[in-house]
Short mmCIF file of C-alpha atoms and ligand atoms in Angstrom, two decimals:
data_model
loop_
_atom_site.label_atom_id
_atom_site.label_comp_id
_atom_site.label_asym_id
_atom_site.label_seq_id
_atom_site.Cartn_x
_atom_site.Cartn_y
_atom_site.Cartn_z
CA UNK A 1 65.95 127.96 89.57
CA UNK A 2 66.76 128.15 93.26
CA UNK A 3 66.72 131.84 94.13
CA UNK A 4 67.73 133.80 97.22
CA UNK A 5 65.51 136.86 97.56
CA UNK A 6 66.74 139.46 100.04
CA UNK A 7 64.00 141.79 101.27
CA UNK A 8 61.49 139.29 99.92
CA UNK A 9 58.74 140.24 102.38
CA UNK A 10 58.86 143.92 101.40
CA UNK A 11 56.61 145.65 98.89
CA UNK A 12 58.33 144.82 95.58
CA UNK A 13 60.02 141.68 96.93
CA UNK A 14 56.75 140.03 97.98
CA UNK A 15 55.16 140.64 94.57
CA UNK A 16 58.22 139.21 92.87
CA UNK A 17 58.22 136.18 95.17
CA UNK A 18 54.60 135.50 94.14
CA UNK A 19 55.54 135.60 90.45
CA UNK A 20 58.59 133.38 91.07
CA UNK A 21 56.57 130.77 92.97
CA UNK A 22 53.90 130.79 90.28
CA UNK A 23 56.63 130.01 87.76
CA UNK A 24 57.77 127.09 89.98
CA UNK A 25 61.05 128.61 91.06
CA UNK A 26 62.34 127.59 94.48
CA UNK A 27 62.51 130.67 96.70
CA UNK A 28 64.53 131.37 99.84
CA UNK A 29 63.76 134.69 101.52
CA UNK A 30 66.12 136.63 103.76
CA UNK A 31 64.49 139.62 105.47
CA UNK A 32 65.11 141.28 108.82
CA UNK A 33 61.47 142.47 109.02
CA UNK A 34 62.64 146.06 109.48
CA UNK A 35 59.93 147.21 107.09
CA UNK A 36 57.76 144.11 106.71
CA UNK A 37 56.14 141.42 108.80
CA UNK A 38 55.81 137.65 108.96
CA UNK A 39 52.14 138.03 108.09
CA UNK A 40 53.26 138.67 104.48
CA UNK A 41 54.59 135.11 104.32
CA UNK A 42 51.11 133.81 105.15
CA UNK A 43 49.62 136.09 102.53
CA UNK A 44 52.10 134.82 99.91
CA UNK A 45 50.96 131.31 100.83
CA UNK A 46 47.32 132.31 100.44
CA UNK A 47 47.97 133.58 96.92
CA UNK A 48 50.28 130.82 95.68
CA UNK A 49 49.58 127.81 97.92
CA UNK A 50 53.34 127.73 98.60
CA UNK A 51 55.51 128.85 101.49
CA UNK A 52 59.06 129.84 100.63
CA UNK A 53 61.91 128.97 102.93
CA UNK A 54 62.31 132.01 105.21
CA UNK A 55 65.28 133.31 107.20
CA UNK A 56 64.78 136.27 109.51
CA UNK A 57 67.94 138.33 109.80
CA UNK A 58 70.29 140.87 108.36
CA UNK A 59 71.90 140.43 104.94
CA UNK A 60 75.01 141.93 106.53
CA UNK A 61 75.26 139.00 108.93
CA UNK A 62 77.96 136.96 107.21
CA UNK A 63 77.44 133.84 109.33
CA UNK A 64 73.70 133.83 108.66
CA UNK A 65 74.11 134.24 104.89
CA UNK A 66 76.70 131.45 104.92
CA UNK A 67 74.25 129.27 106.89
CA UNK A 68 71.64 129.81 104.16
CA UNK A 69 74.08 128.30 101.67
CA UNK A 70 75.10 125.49 104.00
CA UNK A 71 71.45 124.52 104.56
CA UNK A 72 70.19 124.95 101.01
CA UNK A 73 73.02 123.75 98.81
CA UNK A 74 73.59 125.35 95.41
CA UNK A 75 71.65 128.57 94.90
CA UNK A 76 71.46 129.73 91.28
CA UNK A 77 70.78 133.40 91.70
CA UNK A 78 70.18 136.24 94.15
CA UNK A 79 67.57 138.96 93.67
CA UNK A 80 68.58 141.75 96.00
CA UNK A 81 65.70 143.94 97.22
CA UNK A 82 66.77 144.45 100.84
CA UNK A 83 67.45 148.07 101.61
CA UNK A 84 66.20 151.24 103.22
CA UNK A 85 64.32 153.54 100.87
CA UNK A 86 62.99 156.68 102.54
CA UNK A 87 64.66 159.78 101.10
CA UNK A 88 64.06 162.08 104.08
CA UNK A 89 65.27 159.46 106.53
CA UNK A 90 68.44 159.08 104.47
CA UNK A 91 69.10 162.82 104.75
CA UNK A 92 68.78 162.58 108.54
CA UNK A 93 70.75 159.36 108.88
CA UNK A 94 73.19 159.02 105.97
CA UNK A 95 75.53 156.68 107.86
CA UNK A 96 72.67 154.34 108.70
CA UNK A 97 71.61 154.31 105.05
CA UNK A 98 75.12 153.76 103.67
CA UNK A 99 75.76 151.11 106.27
CA UNK A 100 72.59 149.17 105.51
CA UNK A 101 72.44 149.66 101.76
CA UNK A 102 76.13 149.48 100.95
CA UNK A 103 78.11 147.78 103.75
CA UNK A 104 75.54 145.01 104.18
CA UNK A 105 75.42 144.53 100.41
CA UNK A 106 79.22 144.13 100.37
CA UNK A 107 78.97 141.35 102.95
CA UNK A 108 76.18 139.69 100.99
CA UNK A 109 78.24 139.83 97.77
CA UNK A 110 81.27 138.38 99.52
CA UNK A 111 79.33 135.34 100.72
CA UNK A 112 77.57 134.92 97.36
CA UNK A 113 80.92 134.92 95.55
CA UNK A 114 82.40 132.41 97.98
CA UNK A 115 79.49 130.08 97.31
CA UNK A 116 79.60 130.45 93.53
CA UNK A 117 76.28 132.24 93.40
CA UNK A 118 77.27 134.92 90.90
CA UNK A 119 73.99 135.59 89.09
CA UNK A 120 72.77 138.78 90.70
CA UNK A 121 69.82 141.13 90.15
CA UNK A 122 69.94 144.50 91.90
CA UNK A 123 67.05 146.86 92.71
CA UNK A 124 68.27 150.23 91.59
CA UNK A 125 66.33 153.39 90.98
CA UNK A 126 65.64 156.03 88.36
CA UNK A 127 66.97 158.49 90.92
CA UNK A 128 70.53 157.61 89.79
CA UNK A 129 69.86 159.72 86.67
CA UNK A 130 69.48 162.83 88.86
CA UNK A 131 67.95 165.74 86.96
CA UNK A 132 68.61 164.45 83.43
CA UNK A 133 68.93 166.98 80.62
CA UNK A 134 66.48 165.07 78.39
CA UNK A 135 63.49 162.77 78.84
CA UNK A 136 62.78 159.98 78.33
CA UNK A 137 65.93 158.74 80.05
CA UNK A 138 67.59 155.73 78.48
CA UNK A 139 70.23 153.49 79.97
CA UNK A 140 72.72 155.49 77.87
CA UNK A 141 71.78 158.69 79.72
CA UNK A 142 74.72 159.52 81.98
CA UNK A 143 74.11 159.04 85.66
CA UNK A 144 73.65 162.37 87.41
CA UNK A 145 74.07 164.17 90.71
CA UNK A 146 71.88 162.50 93.28
CA UNK A 147 70.00 164.71 95.70
CA UNK A 148 70.11 162.46 98.78
CA UNK A 149 72.08 159.61 100.40
CA UNK A 150 69.42 157.04 99.46
CA UNK A 151 69.88 157.75 95.76
CA UNK A 152 73.67 157.87 96.17
CA UNK A 153 73.54 154.46 97.86
CA UNK A 154 71.95 153.10 94.66
CA UNK A 155 74.39 154.91 92.41
CA UNK A 156 77.43 153.74 94.45
CA UNK A 157 76.15 150.16 94.60
CA UNK A 158 75.81 150.13 90.82
CA UNK A 159 79.45 151.22 90.57
CA UNK A 160 80.53 148.56 93.08
CA UNK A 161 78.72 145.91 91.03
CA UNK A 162 80.34 147.16 87.84
CA UNK A 163 83.80 147.03 89.44
CA UNK A 164 83.09 143.55 90.77
CA UNK A 165 82.14 142.36 87.30
CA UNK A 166 85.24 143.97 85.79
CA UNK A 167 87.42 142.20 88.34
CA UNK A 168 85.79 138.80 87.87
CA UNK A 169 83.84 138.11 84.70
CA UNK A 170 82.14 135.06 86.11
CA UNK A 171 79.66 137.48 87.73
CA UNK A 172 76.45 137.96 85.76
CA UNK A 173 74.84 141.16 86.98
CA UNK A 174 71.54 142.78 86.08
CA UNK A 175 70.81 146.25 87.43
CA UNK A 176 67.14 147.18 87.23
CA UNK A 177 66.36 150.88 87.52
CA UNK A 178 62.79 151.16 88.78
CA UNK A 179 60.75 154.25 88.02
CA UNK A 180 57.76 154.83 90.37
CA UNK A 181 56.27 151.54 91.58
CA UNK A 182 52.63 151.73 92.70
CA UNK A 183 49.60 149.41 92.84
CA UNK A 184 49.17 146.04 94.48
CA UNK A 185 48.55 142.39 93.66
CA UNK A 186 45.13 141.68 92.12
CA UNK A 187 44.20 139.57 95.18
CA UNK A 188 44.69 142.74 97.27
CA UNK A 189 46.42 140.57 99.87
CA UNK A 190 49.83 142.19 99.43
CA UNK A 191 50.73 145.78 98.63
CA UNK A 192 52.54 148.77 100.02
CA UNK A 193 52.16 149.19 103.77
CA UNK A 194 52.95 152.41 105.62
CA UNK A 195 52.82 152.81 109.36
CA UNK A 196 53.31 156.58 109.32
CA UNK A 197 52.92 159.49 106.88
CA UNK A 198 54.03 158.08 103.54
CA UNK A 199 56.58 160.15 101.63
CA UNK A 200 55.39 158.98 98.22
CA UNK A 201 52.41 160.18 96.25
CA UNK A 202 50.22 157.10 95.78
CA UNK A 203 50.20 155.84 99.39
CA UNK A 204 49.48 159.39 100.54
CA UNK A 205 46.51 159.61 98.16
CA UNK A 206 45.15 156.28 99.42
CA UNK A 207 45.37 157.53 103.02
CA UNK A 208 43.41 160.64 102.05
CA UNK A 209 40.83 158.47 100.27
CA UNK A 210 40.47 156.34 103.40
CA UNK A 211 39.99 159.38 105.63
CA UNK A 212 43.32 158.90 107.43
CA UNK A 213 44.53 162.29 106.18
CA UNK A 214 42.51 165.40 105.53
CA UNK A 215 43.97 166.33 102.17
CA UNK A 216 46.81 165.82 99.74
CA UNK A 217 49.45 168.52 99.44
CA UNK A 218 50.56 168.79 95.83
CA UNK A 219 54.16 169.91 95.84
CA UNK A 220 54.51 172.47 93.07
CA UNK A 221 52.09 173.66 90.41
CA UNK A 222 54.51 175.82 88.43
CA UNK A 223 56.64 173.14 86.78
CA UNK A 224 57.09 173.38 83.01
CA UNK A 225 54.64 170.49 82.49
CA UNK A 226 51.18 170.27 80.88
CA UNK A 227 49.33 171.21 84.09
CA UNK A 228 52.20 172.59 86.19
CA UNK A 229 52.49 169.56 88.49
CA UNK A 230 55.36 167.04 88.51
CA UNK A 231 55.41 164.19 86.00
CA UNK A 232 56.55 160.64 86.81
CA UNK A 233 56.56 157.22 85.18
CA UNK A 234 54.27 155.22 87.48
CA UNK A 235 54.56 151.47 87.02
CA UNK A 236 52.30 148.76 88.42
CA UNK A 237 54.20 146.63 90.95
CA UNK A 238 52.99 143.40 89.31
CA UNK A 239 54.48 144.53 85.98
CA UNK A 240 57.66 145.41 87.85
CA UNK A 241 57.74 141.96 89.49
CA UNK A 242 57.37 140.38 86.05
CA UNK A 243 60.35 142.45 84.91
CA UNK A 244 62.45 140.38 87.32
CA UNK A 245 61.19 137.16 85.79
CA UNK A 246 62.22 138.52 82.39
CA UNK A 247 65.64 139.44 83.80
CA UNK A 248 66.15 135.85 84.98
CA UNK A 249 66.08 134.88 81.31
CA UNK A 250 69.54 136.39 81.05
CA UNK A 251 70.87 133.63 83.32
CA UNK A 252 68.98 130.87 81.56
CA UNK A 253 69.90 131.57 78.01
CA UNK A 254 72.15 128.86 76.67
CA UNK A 255 75.60 130.13 75.71
CA UNK A 256 74.87 133.63 76.99
CA UNK A 257 78.07 134.90 78.50
CA UNK A 258 78.07 136.65 81.85
CA UNK A 259 77.78 140.41 81.63
CA UNK A 260 76.88 143.57 83.49
CA UNK A 261 73.55 144.81 82.18
CA UNK A 262 71.34 147.77 83.07
CA UNK A 263 67.62 148.05 82.28
CA UNK A 264 64.99 150.69 82.98
CA UNK A 265 61.73 149.32 84.35
CA UNK A 266 58.99 151.84 83.65
CA UNK A 267 56.00 152.18 81.33
CA UNK A 268 57.64 154.75 79.09
CA UNK A 269 54.84 157.22 79.83
CA UNK A 270 54.76 160.16 82.18
CA UNK A 271 51.68 161.17 84.19
CA UNK A 272 51.27 164.33 86.20
CA UNK A 273 50.29 164.46 89.86
CA UNK A 274 46.94 166.01 88.92
CA UNK A 275 46.30 163.27 86.36
CA UNK A 276 46.91 160.67 89.08
CA UNK A 277 44.50 162.42 91.43
CA UNK A 278 41.80 162.65 88.76
CA UNK A 279 42.20 159.03 87.66
CA UNK A 280 42.18 157.86 91.28
CA UNK A 281 38.95 159.76 91.98
CA UNK A 282 37.26 158.42 88.86
CA UNK A 283 38.12 154.72 89.16
CA UNK A 284 37.50 154.52 92.89
CA UNK A 285 34.53 156.92 93.08
CA UNK A 286 36.15 158.90 95.88
CA UNK A 287 37.04 162.53 96.38
CA UNK A 288 40.65 163.56 97.04
CA UNK A 289 40.73 167.05 98.52
CA UNK A 290 44.03 168.71 97.77
CA UNK A 291 45.97 171.93 98.22
CA UNK A 292 48.61 173.25 95.85
CA UNK A 293 51.70 174.11 97.88
CA UNK A 294 55.39 174.94 97.37
CA UNK A 295 57.65 172.60 95.44
CA UNK A 296 59.36 169.91 97.51
CA UNK A 297 63.11 170.69 97.70
CA UNK A 298 65.24 168.76 95.19
CA UNK A 299 62.24 167.37 93.27
CA UNK A 300 62.69 167.23 89.53
CA UNK A 301 59.95 168.32 87.12
CA UNK A 302 59.71 165.32 84.83
CA UNK A 303 60.96 161.75 84.83
CA UNK A 304 59.98 158.91 82.54
CA UNK A 305 61.76 155.96 81.03
CA UNK A 306 62.89 154.96 77.59
CA UNK A 307 61.91 151.30 77.69
CA UNK A 308 63.16 150.17 74.28
CA UNK A 309 66.23 148.34 75.57
CA UNK A 310 64.38 146.16 78.06
CA UNK A 311 61.76 145.28 75.43
CA UNK A 312 64.29 144.54 72.69
CA UNK A 313 66.61 142.48 74.88
CA UNK A 314 64.30 140.88 77.46
CA UNK A 315 60.94 141.07 75.68
CA UNK A 316 59.39 142.77 78.72
CA UNK A 317 56.96 145.66 78.70
CA UNK A 318 54.33 146.90 81.10
CA UNK A 319 50.74 145.78 80.56
CA UNK A 320 48.76 147.44 83.36
CA UNK A 321 47.56 151.03 83.08
CA UNK A 322 47.02 153.97 85.38
CA UNK A 323 43.44 152.86 86.17
CA UNK A 324 44.76 149.46 87.33
CA UNK A 325 47.41 151.17 89.46
CA UNK A 326 44.91 153.52 91.15
CA UNK A 327 42.29 150.81 91.69
CA UNK A 328 44.69 148.22 93.12
CA UNK A 329 46.45 150.75 95.38
CA UNK A 330 43.13 151.80 96.87
CA UNK A 331 41.53 148.37 97.20
CA UNK A 332 44.63 146.88 98.79
CA UNK A 333 44.90 149.70 101.36
CA UNK A 334 41.18 149.47 102.13
CA UNK A 335 41.13 145.68 102.50
CA UNK A 336 44.39 145.66 104.46
CA UNK A 337 43.06 148.19 106.96
CA UNK A 338 39.93 146.09 107.45
CA UNK A 339 41.97 142.89 107.84
CA UNK A 340 44.06 144.29 110.74
CA UNK A 341 41.14 145.87 112.67
P1 NAD B 401 60.48 147.67 101.28
O1 NAD B 401 60.98 148.49 102.40
O2 NAD B 401 59.03 147.40 101.21
O3 NAD B 401 61.25 146.27 101.23
C1 NAD B 401 62.59 146.14 101.60
C2 NAD B 401 62.69 144.91 102.49
O4 NAD B 401 64.06 144.74 102.86
C3 NAD B 401 61.90 145.06 103.80
O5 NAD B 401 61.09 143.91 103.98
C4 NAD B 401 62.97 145.19 104.88
O6 NAD B 401 62.52 144.61 106.10
C5 NAD B 401 64.13 144.43 104.26
N1 NAD B 401 65.47 144.87 104.70
C6 NAD B 401 65.97 146.12 104.76
N2 NAD B 401 67.24 146.09 105.17
C7 NAD B 401 67.57 144.79 105.37
C8 NAD B 401 68.74 144.11 105.78
N3 NAD B 401 69.84 144.77 106.11
N4 NAD B 401 68.72 142.76 105.83
C9 NAD B 401 67.61 142.06 105.53
N5 NAD B 401 66.46 142.65 105.14
C10 NAD B 401 66.44 144.00 105.06
O7 NAD B 401 60.98 148.37 99.93
P2 NAD B 401 60.50 148.11 98.44
O8 NAD B 401 59.66 149.26 98.02
O9 NAD B 401 60.00 146.73 98.28
O10 NAD B 401 61.89 148.27 97.68
C11 NAD B 401 62.71 147.14 97.38
C12 NAD B 401 64.00 147.64 96.79
O11 NAD B 401 63.72 148.42 95.63
C13 NAD B 401 64.79 148.54 97.75
O12 NAD B 401 66.17 148.27 97.59
C14 NAD B 401 64.46 149.93 97.24
O13 NAD B 401 65.46 150.85 97.54
C15 NAD B 401 64.33 149.69 95.75
N6 NAD B 401 63.49 150.69 95.07
C16 NAD B 401 62.24 150.92 95.56
C17 NAD B 401 61.44 151.90 94.94
C18 NAD B 401 60.08 152.21 95.48
O14 NAD B 401 59.55 153.29 95.16
N7 NAD B 401 59.44 151.35 96.25
C19 NAD B 401 61.93 152.60 93.82
C20 NAD B 401 63.22 152.31 93.36
C21 NAD B 401 63.99 151.34 93.99
N1 UDP B 402 54.04 164.51 95.51
C1 UDP B 402 53.07 165.38 95.97
N2 UDP B 402 52.56 165.20 97.23
C2 UDP B 402 52.96 164.18 98.04
C3 UDP B 402 53.94 163.27 97.56
C4 UDP B 402 54.48 163.48 96.30
O1 UDP B 402 52.69 166.32 95.27
O2 UDP B 402 52.45 164.06 99.17
C5 UDP B 402 54.58 164.68 94.15
C6 UDP B 402 56.09 164.89 94.11
O3 UDP B 402 56.39 166.28 94.26
C7 UDP B 402 56.44 164.35 92.72
C8 UDP B 402 55.43 163.21 92.51
O4 UDP B 402 54.35 163.48 93.44
O5 UDP B 402 56.22 165.34 91.72
C9 UDP B 402 56.00 161.83 92.82
O6 UDP B 402 56.57 161.86 94.13
P1 UDP B 402 57.09 160.55 94.84
O7 UDP B 402 57.69 160.96 96.15
O8 UDP B 402 56.00 159.55 94.87
O9 UDP B 402 58.21 159.97 93.85
P2 UDP B 402 59.62 160.63 93.41
O10 UDP B 402 59.53 162.12 93.53
O11 UDP B 402 60.62 160.03 94.32
O12 UDP B 402 59.79 160.22 92.00
#
């Protein structure tokens, strides 16, 4: 298939592009490099021996998106990763987040529709469930109150996509709700890059392991969990990338009618913050000093996915374990730091 990948040089996008190229799909990337760099394109080439067609610019630039269609002819599908994702930033700058994540997506959808590119995969998030009454959360679990504009931008975009499908049933839409992506490609050439203090657990741990931070602050040790720390469904980014390949199957299947589908992408297992720290220390033979501190406002105690639907309908399930996630996160960060010295 010929596939437009927005945000294709970002963390999850670049891993998905690698999987797509290795499956011989033709890839066109649109990325404004707000949170990525051209160097990732070279790294994708190093892994796959292929260089996707790349456009630098904003997905909200209607003329640019139209030019992509004019220059590339029929595009079969769009995988839409482009977006801003930092929760705290979204609390400080809600308009910027809604503008980038929603307004720009509306422009993108308009141009896609005009060019008959109506197979669409959207990067959503488990945060749309809010603080669900029961875990694991399934796709049937009602969406909840989001605690920040970032999460609302995902929840609203899902609704927009649903309304679009209802208005025009030639759209074929797959919403993928990611749980907690971590890890890096086995080559350790691509992974999650943070310029400043990372808000998420795994990149923070890797910075402590590499001596860039003195210690990890564990937010909350009095949750009703097995060791008092928060529990999340961490999923290896390569498994997540492969989830997108599985989702493409929806568009390939002969006689499958267009639909609006939602799938959880997680492992189905929850691990506590302390379990992550201990596993990280063991597999990487490093020490992670930590301090137990107050809960982070608006954090939920436990989140993990029911993954039956995605397995039954798409045949996808995760294959990499917590050891793989901790090892690849660390080795990527270590090798990346050395490569940019
Ligand atoms: P990322 O920041 O690494 O990648 C996003 C890419 O999109 C970046 O390369 C950025 O430069 C680009 N981009 C942003 N706005 C753009 C715009 N207007 N036009 C063109 N390019 C633009 O993020 P990621 O972790 O790879 O996440 C990918 C998607 O998955 C995002 O939509 C994110 O919200 C979603 N998601 C991420 C996580 C996570 O924990 N990483 C969890 C759930 C959902
Ligand atoms: N967490 C932590 N210290 C950190 C970052 C995160 O203790 O520096 C905890 C956080 O409270 C939560 C878990 O790690 O229980 C996962 O947090 P993350 O921000 O990675 O994902 P999210 O909370 O968005 O699912």
